[in-house]
Amino acid sequence: FGDEILVGAEGSTDEQTSPSDEEQDDFNTFDEEFMMHKRNYYQTKLEFENVTPEVLRDQAVGYVRAIQWILLYYYEGVPSWSWFYPHHYAPYISDITDFSDLEIKFDLGTPFLPFQQLMAVLPALSKDLLPEAYQPLMLNDTSPIIDFYPVDFETDLNDKQQEWEAVVLIPFIEEDRLLRAMKSVEDKLTVAEKDRNKHGPCLMYMYTSENLGPYPSPMPNYFPDIGFNYSFFSEIYMEDFYIPEGQLIKGLLPGVKVDVYYPGFPTLKHI
């Protein structure tokens, strides 16, 4: 350090690299290494052969759409029942740029029925949770959707420690193919299974100080009757959860009183 001061004092800086040049060189080296690291990430993790501007743009659009879906879900309700993020990994945040004028629209679609949802998320080893009519779709080599249920697949710890934290690298479900395959065997469902495969209301239970008497068990072979019942319930259907956009209040100022209404119950107050 002292020699560097003496050289500077003697005016011999022409033979030395100035601190600003060294910093610039370090910055350039870091920038090049970071770009190489990102290129390797996209090629190995997301399996893009060539990382082109179009690829990066598509990644940015997909990620911004995902963030918008989440925000709409929490603040206005499900914007689309069919949309999903089509990658196992997210892009680098430094590539999420130039989206201020991006127009994002979603097709609402319809939610899966219970058995459709199970077929979309369960592995073949959990086949017994489904009606027998659907189980061959997860097992038989001739199934039109057998590729949705691989026996062998890779997992990626992705810098994590525990196996349950790993990214499970299995194919994404294609909704149209899944629904067509299930429809081809739905005539084999029993009457009871068909009755189960529908959207029912949510049940909201409330306490009452009055004993409403015995409550018969819906499954007496497994659970006994309830002798003293101190609760009642109200049915809440899917459409009850939707609020017109003009009636949504986003944010709450201190001291503002808002009426919260639950179908079938007195109006509740929240401050």
GROMACS .gro file of C-alpha atoms in nm:
model
  271
    1PHE     CA    1   0.000   0.000   0.000
    2GLY     CA    2   0.290   0.239   0.085
    3ASP     CA    3   0.466   0.163  -0.245
    4GLU     CA    4   0.149   0.255  -0.435
    5ILE     CA    5   0.143   0.595  -0.260
    6LEU     CA    6   0.507   0.658  -0.349
    7VAL     CA    7   0.448   0.571  -0.711
    8GLY     CA    8   0.158   0.810  -0.722
    9ALA     CA    9   0.361   1.081  -0.556
   10GLU     CA   10   0.641   1.042  -0.809
   11GLY     CA   11   0.402   1.087  -1.097
   12SER     CA   12   0.457   0.737  -1.239
   13THR     CA   13   0.089   0.652  -1.272
   14ASP     CA   14   0.118   0.594  -1.647
   15GLU     CA   15   0.259   0.248  -1.573
   16GLN     CA   16  -0.015   0.167  -1.322
   17THR     CA   17  -0.383   0.081  -1.360
   18SER     CA   18  -0.594   0.341  -1.190
   19PRO     CA   19  -0.842   0.224  -0.925
   20SER     CA   20  -1.133   0.326  -1.146
   21ASP     CA   21  -1.002   0.110  -1.432
   22GLU     CA   22  -0.957  -0.184  -1.197
   23GLU     CA   23  -1.311  -0.146  -1.070
   24GLN     CA   24  -1.441  -0.129  -1.425
   25ASP     CA   25  -1.247  -0.442  -1.516
   26ASP     CA   26  -1.389  -0.622  -1.211
   27PHE     CA   27  -1.737  -0.504  -1.301
   28ASN     CA   28  -1.701  -0.625  -1.660
   29THR     CA   29  -1.569  -0.960  -1.545
   30PHE     CA   30  -1.853  -1.002  -1.298
   31ASP     CA   31  -2.109  -0.902  -1.561
   32GLU     CA   32  -1.971  -1.153  -1.809
   33GLU     CA   33  -1.965  -1.430  -1.550
   34PHE     CA   34  -2.319  -1.348  -1.442
   35MET     CA   35  -2.443  -1.360  -1.802
   36MET     CA   36  -2.272  -1.697  -1.850
   37HIS     CA   37  -2.429  -1.822  -1.527
   38LYS     CA   38  -2.776  -1.711  -1.637
   39ARG     CA   39  -2.732  -1.866  -1.980
   40ASN     CA   40  -2.633  -2.194  -1.817
   41TYR     CA   41  -2.936  -2.169  -1.586
   42TYR     CA   42  -3.179  -2.130  -1.874
   43GLN     CA   43  -3.014  -2.406  -2.074
   44THR     CA   44  -2.988  -2.664  -1.794
   45LYS     CA   45  -3.287  -2.583  -1.575
   46LEU     CA   46  -3.541  -2.466  -1.829
   47GLU     CA   47  -3.386  -2.668  -2.113
   48PHE     CA   48  -3.370  -2.393  -2.375
   49GLU     CA   49  -3.111  -2.479  -2.638
   50ASN     CA   50  -3.063  -2.114  -2.733
   51VAL     CA   51  -3.129  -1.828  -2.493
   52THR     CA   52  -3.260  -1.569  -2.735
   53PRO     CA   53  -3.427  -1.233  -2.663
   54GLU     CA   54  -3.756  -1.402  -2.754
   55VAL     CA   55  -3.699  -1.667  -2.489
   56LEU     CA   56  -3.624  -1.406  -2.223
   57ARG     CA   57  -3.928  -1.204  -2.327
   58ASP     CA   58  -4.150  -1.511  -2.301
   59GLN     CA   59  -4.009  -1.583  -1.954
   60ALA     CA   60  -4.079  -1.227  -1.841
   61VAL     CA   61  -4.436  -1.232  -1.972
   62GLY     CA   62  -4.509  -1.568  -1.811
   63TYR     CA   63  -4.373  -1.460  -1.475
   64VAL     CA   64  -4.560  -1.128  -1.474
   65ARG     CA   65  -4.880  -1.313  -1.566
   66ALA     CA   66  -4.822  -1.543  -1.268
   67ILE     CA   67  -4.782  -1.248  -1.031
   68GLN     CA   68  -5.095  -1.086  -1.174
   69TRP     CA   69  -5.293  -1.411  -1.132
   70ILE     CA   70  -5.191  -1.428  -0.766
   71LEU     CA   71  -5.283  -1.066  -0.697
   72LEU     CA   72  -5.621  -1.100  -0.867
   73TYR     CA   73  -5.687  -1.423  -0.679
   74TYR     CA   74  -5.631  -1.258  -0.342
   75TYR     CA   75  -5.802  -0.926  -0.413
   76GLU     CA   76  -6.082  -1.006  -0.660
   77GLY     CA   77  -6.123  -1.382  -0.690
   78VAL     CA   78  -5.993  -1.653  -0.922
   79PRO     CA   79  -5.919  -1.488  -1.260
   80SER     CA   80  -5.881  -1.822  -1.441
   81TRP     CA   81  -5.941  -2.182  -1.339
   82SER     CA   82  -5.730  -2.325  -1.619
   83TRP     CA   83  -5.418  -2.105  -1.631
   84PHE     CA   84  -5.097  -2.234  -1.473
   85TYR     CA   85  -4.732  -2.132  -1.470
   86PRO     CA   86  -4.583  -2.353  -1.743
   87HIS     CA   87  -4.231  -2.395  -1.603
   88HIS     CA   88  -4.069  -2.573  -1.310
   89TYR     CA   89  -3.838  -2.277  -1.247
   90ALA     CA   90  -3.869  -1.899  -1.241
   91PRO     CA   91  -3.656  -1.666  -1.455
   92TYR     CA   92  -3.396  -1.432  -1.311
   93ILE     CA   93  -3.548  -1.112  -1.179
   94SER     CA   94  -3.301  -0.911  -1.388
   95ASP     CA   95  -3.478  -1.046  -1.698
   96ILE     CA   96  -3.824  -0.928  -1.588
   97THR     CA   97  -3.820  -0.602  -1.779
   98ASP     CA   98  -4.018  -0.394  -2.029
   99PHE     CA   99  -4.365  -0.509  -1.926
  100SER     CA  100  -4.528  -0.178  -1.830
  101ASP     CA  101  -4.745  -0.184  -2.142
  102LEU     CA  102  -4.821  -0.557  -2.121
  103GLU     CA  103  -5.192  -0.633  -2.154
  104ILE     CA  104  -5.289  -0.931  -1.940
  105LYS     CA  105  -5.618  -1.112  -1.990
  106PHE     CA  106  -5.734  -1.444  -1.849
  107ASP     CA  107  -6.001  -1.688  -1.962
  108LEU     CA  108  -6.207  -1.770  -1.653
  109GLY     CA  109  -6.298  -2.123  -1.759
  110THR     CA  110  -6.454  -2.366  -1.511
  111PRO     CA  111  -6.306  -2.543  -1.207
  112PHE     CA  112  -6.234  -2.914  -1.215
  113LEU     CA  113  -6.488  -3.152  -1.067
  114PRO     CA  114  -6.359  -3.346  -0.763
  115PHE     CA  115  -6.243  -3.656  -0.953
  116GLN     CA  116  -6.086  -3.441  -1.226
  117GLN     CA  117  -5.891  -3.251  -0.963
  118LEU     CA  118  -5.767  -3.574  -0.807
  119MET     CA  119  -5.661  -3.713  -1.144
  120ALA     CA  120  -5.467  -3.391  -1.205
  121VAL     CA  121  -5.263  -3.404  -0.883
  122LEU     CA  122  -5.239  -3.763  -0.760
  123PRO     CA  123  -4.964  -4.010  -0.860
  124ALA     CA  124  -5.051  -4.359  -0.979
  125LEU     CA  125  -4.965  -4.503  -0.636
  126SER     CA  126  -5.269  -4.317  -0.498
  127LYS     CA  127  -5.508  -4.473  -0.750
  128ASP     CA  128  -5.723  -4.631  -0.479
  129LEU     CA  129  -5.849  -4.285  -0.384
  130LEU     CA  130  -6.029  -4.276  -0.720
  131PRO     CA  131  -6.320  -4.479  -0.859
  132GLU     CA  132  -6.211  -4.802  -1.028
  133ALA     CA  133  -6.326  -4.669  -1.366
  134TYR     CA  134  -6.048  -4.410  -1.367
  135GLN     CA  135  -5.764  -4.620  -1.230
  136PRO     CA  136  -5.660  -4.783  -1.563
  137LEU     CA  137  -5.596  -4.435  -1.703
  138MET     CA  138  -5.310  -4.407  -1.454
  139LEU     CA  139  -5.174  -4.759  -1.502
  140ASN     CA  140  -5.227  -4.905  -1.847
  141ASP     CA  141  -4.969  -4.850  -2.119
  142THR     CA  142  -5.256  -4.800  -2.364
  143SER     CA  143  -5.397  -4.509  -2.165
  144PRO     CA  144  -5.405  -4.186  -2.370
  145ILE     CA  145  -5.270  -3.997  -2.069
  146ILE     CA  146  -5.023  -4.250  -1.925
  147ASP     CA  147  -4.743  -3.993  -1.975
  148PHE     CA  148  -4.901  -3.784  -1.697
  149TYR     CA  149  -4.812  -4.055  -1.444
  150PRO     CA  150  -4.445  -4.154  -1.491
  151VAL     CA  151  -4.313  -4.429  -1.268
  152ASP     CA  152  -3.958  -4.294  -1.283
  153PHE     CA  153  -3.886  -3.923  -1.273
  154GLU     CA  154  -3.614  -3.687  -1.165
  155THR     CA  155  -3.607  -3.447  -0.874
  156ASP     CA  156  -3.384  -3.144  -0.833
  157LEU     CA  157  -3.280  -3.029  -0.486
  158ASN     CA  158  -3.201  -2.690  -0.644
  159ASP     CA  159  -2.966  -2.590  -0.359
  160LYS     CA  160  -3.202  -2.723  -0.091
  161GLN     CA  161  -3.113  -2.983   0.173
  162GLN     CA  162  -3.419  -3.205   0.222
  163GLU     CA  163  -3.570  -3.435  -0.039
  164TRP     CA  164  -3.919  -3.297   0.021
  165GLU     CA  165  -3.789  -2.953  -0.082
  166ALA     CA  166  -3.685  -3.075  -0.426
  167VAL     CA  167  -3.843  -2.967  -0.754
  168VAL     CA  168  -4.034  -3.268  -0.888
  169LEU     CA  169  -3.970  -3.282  -1.262
  170ILE     CA  170  -4.289  -3.443  -1.390
  171PRO     CA  171  -4.496  -3.339  -1.693
  172PHE     CA  172  -4.761  -3.071  -1.660
  173ILE     CA  173  -5.120  -3.187  -1.698
  174GLU     CA  174  -5.288  -3.095  -2.026
  175GLU     CA  175  -5.645  -3.015  -1.931
  176ASP     CA  176  -5.810  -3.102  -2.264
  177ARG     CA  177  -5.644  -3.443  -2.285
  178LEU     CA  178  -5.726  -3.523  -1.923
  179LEU     CA  179  -6.095  -3.435  -1.958
  180ARG     CA  180  -6.132  -3.630  -2.285
  181ALA     CA  181  -5.976  -3.940  -2.133
  182MET     CA  182  -6.193  -3.923  -1.822
  183LYS     CA  183  -6.510  -3.867  -2.024
  184SER     CA  184  -6.441  -4.184  -2.221
  185VAL     CA  185  -6.490  -4.398  -1.908
  186GLU     CA  186  -6.733  -4.194  -1.699
  187ASP     CA  187  -7.025  -4.420  -1.802
  188LYS     CA  188  -6.862  -4.688  -1.580
  189LEU     CA  189  -6.910  -4.479  -1.264
  190THR     CA  190  -7.165  -4.597  -1.012
  191VAL     CA  191  -7.461  -4.380  -0.919
  192ALA     CA  192  -7.301  -4.302  -0.583
  193GLU     CA  193  -6.974  -4.200  -0.752
  194LYS     CA  194  -7.156  -3.972  -0.994
  195ASP     CA  195  -7.333  -3.808  -0.700
  196ARG     CA  196  -6.997  -3.744  -0.532
  197ASN     CA  197  -6.843  -3.591  -0.842
  198LYS     CA  198  -7.000  -3.247  -0.825
  199HIS     CA  199  -6.950  -2.910  -0.663
  200GLY     CA  200  -7.140  -2.885  -0.341
  201PRO     CA  201  -7.175  -2.596  -0.100
  202CYS     CA  202  -6.931  -2.512   0.175
  203LEU     CA  203  -7.076  -2.566   0.521
  204MET     CA  204  -7.018  -2.296   0.782
  205TYR     CA  205  -7.078  -2.420   1.136
  206MET     CA  206  -7.172  -2.183   1.418
  207TYR     CA  207  -7.204  -2.241   1.791
  208THR     CA  208  -7.535  -2.203   1.970
  209SER     CA  209  -7.593  -2.218   2.345
  210GLU     CA  210  -7.915  -2.411   2.287
  211ASN     CA  211  -7.901  -2.791   2.273
  212LEU     CA  212  -8.046  -2.883   1.936
  213GLY     CA  213  -8.083  -3.248   2.031
  214PRO     CA  214  -7.922  -3.561   1.888
  215TYR     CA  215  -7.746  -3.538   1.555
  216PRO     CA  216  -7.751  -3.860   1.352
  217SER     CA  217  -7.420  -3.974   1.208
  218PRO     CA  218  -7.402  -3.965   0.827
  219MET     CA  219  -7.166  -4.266   0.850
  220PRO     CA  220  -7.296  -4.480   1.139
  221ASN     CA  221  -7.064  -4.768   1.054
  222TYR     CA  222  -6.767  -4.546   1.138
  223PHE     CA  223  -6.891  -4.268   1.369
  224PRO     CA  224  -7.158  -4.274   1.641
  225ASP     CA  225  -7.446  -4.030   1.666
  226ILE     CA  226  -7.388  -3.704   1.854
  227GLY     CA  227  -7.610  -3.701   2.162
  228PHE     CA  228  -7.597  -3.329   2.234
  229ASN     CA  229  -7.565  -3.088   1.946
  230TYR     CA  230  -7.467  -2.723   2.004
  231SER     CA  231  -7.401  -2.612   1.650
  232PHE     CA  232  -7.585  -2.534   1.330
  233PHE     CA  233  -7.462  -2.479   0.979
  234SER     CA  234  -7.537  -2.271   0.675
  235GLU     CA  235  -7.469  -2.364   0.314
  236ILE     CA  236  -7.249  -2.126   0.113
  237TYR     CA  237  -7.236  -2.185  -0.262
  238MET     CA  238  -6.954  -2.092  -0.498
  239GLU     CA  239  -7.138  -1.794  -0.644
  240ASP     CA  240  -7.173  -1.646  -0.294
  241PHE     CA  241  -6.798  -1.589  -0.286
  242TYR     CA  242  -6.804  -1.359  -0.587
  243ILE     CA  243  -6.847  -0.988  -0.531
  244PRO     CA  244  -6.906  -0.740  -0.816
  245GLU     CA  245  -6.587  -0.548  -0.883
  246GLY     CA  246  -6.753  -0.215  -0.810
  247GLN     CA  247  -6.836  -0.329  -0.456
  248LEU     CA  248  -6.484  -0.439  -0.366
  249ILE     CA  249  -6.307  -0.230  -0.103
  250LYS     CA  250  -5.930  -0.268  -0.138
  251GLY     CA  251  -5.764  -0.149   0.178
  252LEU     CA  252  -5.916  -0.031   0.503
  253LEU     CA  253  -5.863   0.307   0.669
  254PRO     CA  254  -5.838   0.316   1.050
  255GLY     CA  255  -6.175   0.376   1.214
  256VAL     CA  256  -6.380   0.289   0.906
  257LYS     CA  257  -6.667   0.054   0.982
  258VAL     CA  258  -6.743  -0.212   0.722
  259ASP     CA  259  -7.037  -0.450   0.713
  260VAL     CA  260  -6.931  -0.811   0.654
  261TYR     CA  261  -7.221  -1.024   0.539
  262TYR     CA  262  -7.235  -1.402   0.557
  263PRO     CA  263  -7.532  -1.566   0.385
  264GLY     CA  264  -7.786  -1.687   0.637
  265PHE     CA  265  -7.639  -1.498   0.934
  266PRO     CA  266  -7.692  -1.158   1.093
  267THR     CA  267  -7.472  -0.879   0.964
  268LEU     CA  268  -7.137  -0.870   1.142
  269LYS     CA  269  -6.945  -0.551   1.216
  270HIS     CA  270  -6.574  -0.508   1.171
  271ILE     CA  271  -6.376  -0.196   1.260
   0.00000   0.00000   0.00000
